[in-house]
Short mmCIF file of C-alpha atoms in Angstrom, two decimals:
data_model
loop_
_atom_site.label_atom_id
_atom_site.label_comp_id
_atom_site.label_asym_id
_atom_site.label_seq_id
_atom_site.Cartn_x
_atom_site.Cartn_y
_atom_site.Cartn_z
CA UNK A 107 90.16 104.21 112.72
CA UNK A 108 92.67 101.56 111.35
CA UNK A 109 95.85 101.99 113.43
CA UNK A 110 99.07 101.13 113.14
CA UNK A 111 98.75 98.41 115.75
CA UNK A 112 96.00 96.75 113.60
CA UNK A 113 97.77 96.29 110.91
CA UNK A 114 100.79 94.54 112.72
CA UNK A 115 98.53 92.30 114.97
CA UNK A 116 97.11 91.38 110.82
CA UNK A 117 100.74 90.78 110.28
CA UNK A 118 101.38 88.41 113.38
CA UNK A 119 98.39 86.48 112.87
CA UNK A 120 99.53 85.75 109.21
CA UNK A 121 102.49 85.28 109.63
CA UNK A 122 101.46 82.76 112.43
CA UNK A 123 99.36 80.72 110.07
CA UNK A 124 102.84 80.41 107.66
CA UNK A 125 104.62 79.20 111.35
CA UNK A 126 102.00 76.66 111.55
CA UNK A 127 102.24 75.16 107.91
CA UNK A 128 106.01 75.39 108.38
CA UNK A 129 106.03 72.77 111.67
CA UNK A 130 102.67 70.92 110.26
CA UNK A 131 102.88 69.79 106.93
CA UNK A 132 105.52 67.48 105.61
CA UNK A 133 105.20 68.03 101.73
CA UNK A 134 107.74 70.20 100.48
CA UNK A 135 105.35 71.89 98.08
CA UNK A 136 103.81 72.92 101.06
CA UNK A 137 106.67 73.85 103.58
CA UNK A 138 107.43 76.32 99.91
CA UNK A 139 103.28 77.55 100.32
CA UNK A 140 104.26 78.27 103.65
CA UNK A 141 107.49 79.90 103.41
CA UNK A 142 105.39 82.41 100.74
CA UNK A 143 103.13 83.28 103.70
CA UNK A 144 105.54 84.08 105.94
CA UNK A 145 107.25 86.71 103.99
CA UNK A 146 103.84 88.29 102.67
CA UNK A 147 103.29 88.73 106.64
CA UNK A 148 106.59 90.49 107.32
CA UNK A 149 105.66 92.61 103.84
CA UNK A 150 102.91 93.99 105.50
CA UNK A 151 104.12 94.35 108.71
CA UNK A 152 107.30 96.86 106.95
CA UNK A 153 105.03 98.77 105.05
CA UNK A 154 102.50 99.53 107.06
CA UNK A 155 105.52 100.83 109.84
CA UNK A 156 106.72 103.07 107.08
CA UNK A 157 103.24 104.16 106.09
CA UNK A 158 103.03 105.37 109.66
CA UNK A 159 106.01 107.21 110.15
CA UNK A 160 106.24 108.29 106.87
CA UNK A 161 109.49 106.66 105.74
CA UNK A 162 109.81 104.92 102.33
CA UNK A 163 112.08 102.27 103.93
CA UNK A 164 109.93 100.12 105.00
CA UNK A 165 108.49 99.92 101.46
CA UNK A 166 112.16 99.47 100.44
CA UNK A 167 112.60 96.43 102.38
CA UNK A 168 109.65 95.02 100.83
CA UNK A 169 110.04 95.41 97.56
CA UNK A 170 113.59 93.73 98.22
CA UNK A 171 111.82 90.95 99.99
CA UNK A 172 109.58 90.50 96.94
CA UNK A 173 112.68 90.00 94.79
CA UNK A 174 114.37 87.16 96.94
CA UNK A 175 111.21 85.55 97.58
CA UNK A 176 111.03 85.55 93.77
CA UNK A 177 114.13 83.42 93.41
CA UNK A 178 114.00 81.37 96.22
CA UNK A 179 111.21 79.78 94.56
CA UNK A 180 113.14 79.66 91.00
CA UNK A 181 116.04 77.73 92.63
CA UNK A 182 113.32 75.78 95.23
CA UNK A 183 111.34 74.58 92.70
CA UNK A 184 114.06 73.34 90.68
CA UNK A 185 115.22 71.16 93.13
CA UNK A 186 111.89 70.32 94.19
CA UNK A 187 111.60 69.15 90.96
CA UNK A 188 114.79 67.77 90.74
CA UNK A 189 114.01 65.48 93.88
CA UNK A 190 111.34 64.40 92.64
CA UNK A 191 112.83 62.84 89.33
CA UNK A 192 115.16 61.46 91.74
CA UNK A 193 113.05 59.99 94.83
CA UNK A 194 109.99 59.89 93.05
CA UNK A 195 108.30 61.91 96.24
CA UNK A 196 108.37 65.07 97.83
CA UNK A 197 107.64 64.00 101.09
CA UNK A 198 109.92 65.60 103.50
CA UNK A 199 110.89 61.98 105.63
CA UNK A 200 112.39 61.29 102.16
CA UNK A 201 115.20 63.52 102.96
CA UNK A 202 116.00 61.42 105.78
CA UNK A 203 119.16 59.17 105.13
CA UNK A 204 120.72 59.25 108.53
CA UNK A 205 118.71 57.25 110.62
CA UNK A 206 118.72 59.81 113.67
CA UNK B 104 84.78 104.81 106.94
CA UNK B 105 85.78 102.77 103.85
CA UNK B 106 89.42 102.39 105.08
CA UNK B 107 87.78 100.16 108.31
CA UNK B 108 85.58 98.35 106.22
CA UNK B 109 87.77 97.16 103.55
CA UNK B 110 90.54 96.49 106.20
CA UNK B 111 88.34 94.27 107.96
CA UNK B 112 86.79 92.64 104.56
CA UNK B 113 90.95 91.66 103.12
CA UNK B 114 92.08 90.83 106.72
CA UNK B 115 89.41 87.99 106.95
CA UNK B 116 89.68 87.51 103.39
CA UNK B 117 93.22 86.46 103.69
CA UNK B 118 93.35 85.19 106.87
CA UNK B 119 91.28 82.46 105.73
CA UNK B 120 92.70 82.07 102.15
CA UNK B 121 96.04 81.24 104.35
CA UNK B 122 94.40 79.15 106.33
CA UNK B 123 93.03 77.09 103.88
CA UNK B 124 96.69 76.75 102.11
CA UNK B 125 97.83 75.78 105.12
CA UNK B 126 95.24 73.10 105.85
CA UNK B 127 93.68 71.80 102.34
CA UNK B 128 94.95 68.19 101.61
CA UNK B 129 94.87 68.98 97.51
CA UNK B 130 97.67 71.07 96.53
CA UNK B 131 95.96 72.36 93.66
CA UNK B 132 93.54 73.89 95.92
CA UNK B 133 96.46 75.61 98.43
CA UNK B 134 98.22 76.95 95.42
CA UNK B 135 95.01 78.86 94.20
CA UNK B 136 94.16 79.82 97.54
CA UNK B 137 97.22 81.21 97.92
CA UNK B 138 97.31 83.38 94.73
CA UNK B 139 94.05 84.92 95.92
CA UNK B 140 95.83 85.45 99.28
CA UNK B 141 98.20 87.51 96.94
CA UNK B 142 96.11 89.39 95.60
CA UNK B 143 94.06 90.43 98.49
CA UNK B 144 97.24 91.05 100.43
CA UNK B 145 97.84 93.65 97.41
CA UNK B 146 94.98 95.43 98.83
CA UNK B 147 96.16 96.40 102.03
CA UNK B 148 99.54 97.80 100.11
CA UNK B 149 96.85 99.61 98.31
CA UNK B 150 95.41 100.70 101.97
CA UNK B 151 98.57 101.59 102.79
CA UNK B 152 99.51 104.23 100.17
CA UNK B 153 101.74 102.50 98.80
CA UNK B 154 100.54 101.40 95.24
CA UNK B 155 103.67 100.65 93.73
CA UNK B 156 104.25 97.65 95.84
CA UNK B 157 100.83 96.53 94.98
CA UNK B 158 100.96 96.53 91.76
CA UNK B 159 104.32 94.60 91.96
CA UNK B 160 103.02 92.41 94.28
CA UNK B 161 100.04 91.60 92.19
CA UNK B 162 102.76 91.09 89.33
CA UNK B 163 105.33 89.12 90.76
CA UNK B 164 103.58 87.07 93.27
CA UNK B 165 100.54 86.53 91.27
CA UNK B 166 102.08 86.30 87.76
CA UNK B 167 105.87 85.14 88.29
CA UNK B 168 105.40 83.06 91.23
CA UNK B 169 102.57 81.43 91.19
CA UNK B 170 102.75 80.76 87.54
CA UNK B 171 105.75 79.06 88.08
CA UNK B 172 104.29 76.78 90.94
CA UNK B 173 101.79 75.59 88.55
CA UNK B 174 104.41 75.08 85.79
CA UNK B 175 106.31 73.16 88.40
CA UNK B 176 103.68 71.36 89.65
CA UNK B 177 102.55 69.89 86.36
CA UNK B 178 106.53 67.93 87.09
CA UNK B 179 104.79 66.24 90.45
CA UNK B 180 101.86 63.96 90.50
CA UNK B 181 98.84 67.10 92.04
CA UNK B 182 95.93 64.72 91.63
CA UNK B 183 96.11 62.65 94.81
CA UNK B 184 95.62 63.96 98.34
CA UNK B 185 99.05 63.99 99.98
CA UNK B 186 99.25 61.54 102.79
CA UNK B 187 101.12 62.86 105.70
CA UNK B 188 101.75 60.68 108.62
CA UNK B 189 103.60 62.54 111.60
CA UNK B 190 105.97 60.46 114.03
CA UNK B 191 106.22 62.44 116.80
CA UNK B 192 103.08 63.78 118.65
CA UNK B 193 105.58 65.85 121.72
CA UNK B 194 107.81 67.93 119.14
CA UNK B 195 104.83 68.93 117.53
CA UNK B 196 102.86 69.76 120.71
CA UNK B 197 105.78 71.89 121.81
CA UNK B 198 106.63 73.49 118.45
CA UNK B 199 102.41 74.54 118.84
CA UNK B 200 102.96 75.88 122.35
CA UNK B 201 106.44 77.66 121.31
CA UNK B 202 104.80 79.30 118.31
CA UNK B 203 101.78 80.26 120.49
CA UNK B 204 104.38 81.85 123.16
CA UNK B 205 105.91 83.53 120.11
CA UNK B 206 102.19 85.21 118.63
CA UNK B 207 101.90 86.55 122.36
CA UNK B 208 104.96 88.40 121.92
CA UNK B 209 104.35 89.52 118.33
CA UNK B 210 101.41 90.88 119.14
CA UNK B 211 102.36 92.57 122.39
CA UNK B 212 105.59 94.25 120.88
CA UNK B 213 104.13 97.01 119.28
CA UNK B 214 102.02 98.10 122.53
CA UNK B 215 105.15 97.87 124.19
CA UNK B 216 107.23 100.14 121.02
CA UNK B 217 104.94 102.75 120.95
CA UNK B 218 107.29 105.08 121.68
CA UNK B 219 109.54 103.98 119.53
CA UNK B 220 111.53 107.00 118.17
CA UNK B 221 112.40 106.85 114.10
CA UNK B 222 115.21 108.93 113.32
CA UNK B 223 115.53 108.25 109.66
CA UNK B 224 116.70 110.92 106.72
CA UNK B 225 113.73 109.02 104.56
CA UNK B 226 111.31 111.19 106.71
CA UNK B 227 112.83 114.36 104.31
CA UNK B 228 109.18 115.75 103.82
CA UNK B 229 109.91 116.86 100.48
CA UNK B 230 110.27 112.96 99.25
CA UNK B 231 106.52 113.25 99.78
CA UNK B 232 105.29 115.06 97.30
CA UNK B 233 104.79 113.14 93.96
CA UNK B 234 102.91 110.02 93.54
CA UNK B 235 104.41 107.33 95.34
CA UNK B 236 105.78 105.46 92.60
CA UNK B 237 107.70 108.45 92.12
CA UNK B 238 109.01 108.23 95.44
CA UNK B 239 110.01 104.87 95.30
CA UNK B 240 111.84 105.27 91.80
CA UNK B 241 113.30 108.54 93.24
CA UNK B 242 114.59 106.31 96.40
CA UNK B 243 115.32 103.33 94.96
CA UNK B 244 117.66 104.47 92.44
CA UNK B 245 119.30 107.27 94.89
CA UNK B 246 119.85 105.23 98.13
CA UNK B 247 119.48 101.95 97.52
CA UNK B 248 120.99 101.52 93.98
CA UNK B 249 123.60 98.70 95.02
CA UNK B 250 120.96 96.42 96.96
CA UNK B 251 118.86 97.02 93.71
CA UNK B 252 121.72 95.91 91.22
CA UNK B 253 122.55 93.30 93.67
CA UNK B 254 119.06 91.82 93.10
CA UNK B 255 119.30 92.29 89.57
CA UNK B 256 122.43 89.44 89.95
CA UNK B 257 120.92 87.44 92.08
CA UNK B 258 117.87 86.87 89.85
CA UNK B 259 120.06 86.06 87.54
CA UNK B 260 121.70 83.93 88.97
CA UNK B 261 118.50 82.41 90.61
CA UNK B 262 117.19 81.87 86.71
CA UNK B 263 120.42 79.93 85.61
CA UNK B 264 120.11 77.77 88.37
CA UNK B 265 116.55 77.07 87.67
CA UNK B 266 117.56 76.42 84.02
CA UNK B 267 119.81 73.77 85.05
CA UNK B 268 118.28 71.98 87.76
CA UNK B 269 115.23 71.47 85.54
CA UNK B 270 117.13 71.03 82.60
CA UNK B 271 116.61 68.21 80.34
CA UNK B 272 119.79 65.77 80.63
CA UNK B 273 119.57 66.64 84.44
CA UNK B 274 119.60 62.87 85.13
CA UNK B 275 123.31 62.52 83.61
CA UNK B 276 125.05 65.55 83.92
CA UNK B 277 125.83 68.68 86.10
CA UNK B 278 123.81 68.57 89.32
CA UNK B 279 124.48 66.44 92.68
CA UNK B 280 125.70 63.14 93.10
CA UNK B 281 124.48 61.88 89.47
CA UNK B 282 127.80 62.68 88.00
CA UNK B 283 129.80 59.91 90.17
CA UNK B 284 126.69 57.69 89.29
CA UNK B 285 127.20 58.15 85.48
CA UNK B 286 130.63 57.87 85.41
CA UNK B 287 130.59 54.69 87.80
CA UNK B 288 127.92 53.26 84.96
CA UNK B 289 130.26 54.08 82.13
CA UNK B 290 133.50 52.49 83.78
CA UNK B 291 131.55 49.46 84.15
CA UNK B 292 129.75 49.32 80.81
CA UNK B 293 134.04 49.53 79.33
CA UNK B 294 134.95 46.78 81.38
CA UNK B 295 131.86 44.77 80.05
CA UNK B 296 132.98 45.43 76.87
CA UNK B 297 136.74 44.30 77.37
CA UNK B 298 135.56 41.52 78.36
#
């Protein structure tokens, strides 16, 4: 039987993985890969709470969730892109001007 | 029976799509792994009884977003293996241990919740009859009609900000500091001229 606590140890684990790109990689493209995983995990993690207490909310919140994920990566990817023209690299130490 | 098994079969399914997008050196390979990620995570929506948000899922994440990585990858040079070199060894070791501190807690919170009382008037019993996208039309356009409009404008917005930062004259015009760069460049090419 496929509990509710399954599903949101799924979630952690996932969303884990997304933590782990965030703080590893360097390439923006990635850090965006990353970001994508870490809102799939929370997606999973609110519907399966509403599938198991019945409440449409938690679908709610995900479909919301879908919809600023989807333009975060309009405007992201436009300045990626944009940085790129720029710098000529997407590297994240690129970003870098103050010498901290 | 089937529920188990095909939990099981998408959890390691995307568990290691993720981790290869989160590992692989080739970013063509991360973004496909990560559309099949997608899609698989639609499955467990599907699990999950709630079918709208997989099919929108499949949808947007499959066909909006990552169509629009590869479009906007074909801008940055995909071919090579990126080289990464990291500086500091200690933040990263600490940002591992942090984010291993924080999985303990994620994954011991809902033991500890289990009692956790919902008082919500979504629970109405009658909202569940119907198919669920049903449901979710009935709810989305009852209770949450502002957030929804509300997304509607900031799509919208979103897509004219794409349009411009990707724009063609981007270089000369509009965005950041290149408009003090172009006028700088003008001033100068006058005074050339005077002289």
């Amino acid at each position: 039987m496929i509990t509710l606590t399954h599903y949101l140890v799924l979630s952690a684990i996932l969303f884990v993985i997304g933590l782990v790109g965030v703080i590893r990689r360097k390439n923006l493209l990635m850090l965006f890969f990353s970001t994508e995983i870490l809102l799939n995990a929370v997606n999973i993690g609110f519907v399966a709470i509403g599938n198991f207490y019945a409440d449409l909310t938690g679908q709610m919140f995900a479909f919301f969730i879908i919809a600023v994920a989807a333009s975060e990566v309009a405007v992201g990817l436009g300045l990626l892109v944009f940085w790129y023209k720029k710098e000529g690299s997407i590297d994240l130490d690129t970003l870098q001007r103050m010498k901290g | 029976m089937y529920e188990i098994i095909a939990f099981y079969l998408f959890s390691a399914l995307t568990i290691w799509m993720f981790l290869i997008v989160v590992l692989s050196k080739n970013a063509l390979y991360s973004m496909s792994a990560l559309a099949a990620g997608m899609i698989l995570i639609s499955g467990f929506f599907f699990l999950l009884n709630a079918s709208f948000l997989g099919v929108v899922q499949i949808i947007v994440y499959t066909g909006a977003v990552m169509a629009l990585y590869a479009f906007g990858m074909m801008f940055l040079d995909t071919t090579q293996d990126i080289k990464e070199d990291v500086h500091s060894p200690k933040i990263i070791y600490g940002l591992w241990i942090a984010s291993a501190v924080l999985v303990v807690f994620m994954v011991t919170a809902p033991f500890a919740a289990e009692h956790l009382a919902l008082d919500s008037p979504l629970s109405d019993p009658k909202l569940w009859d119907g198919s669920n996208p049903q449901q979710v039309g009935v709810v989305l356009f009852t209770k949450y009609l502002i957030p929804f409009e509300l997304a509607a404008v900031m799509l919208l917005v979103a897509m004219i900000a794409g349009i411009i930062l990707v724009g063609k004259k981007m270089d000369q015009s509009i965005t950041m500091a290149s408009i003090n760069d172009t006028k700088v460049e003008e001033e100068e090419f006058h005074i050339k001229e005077e002289k």
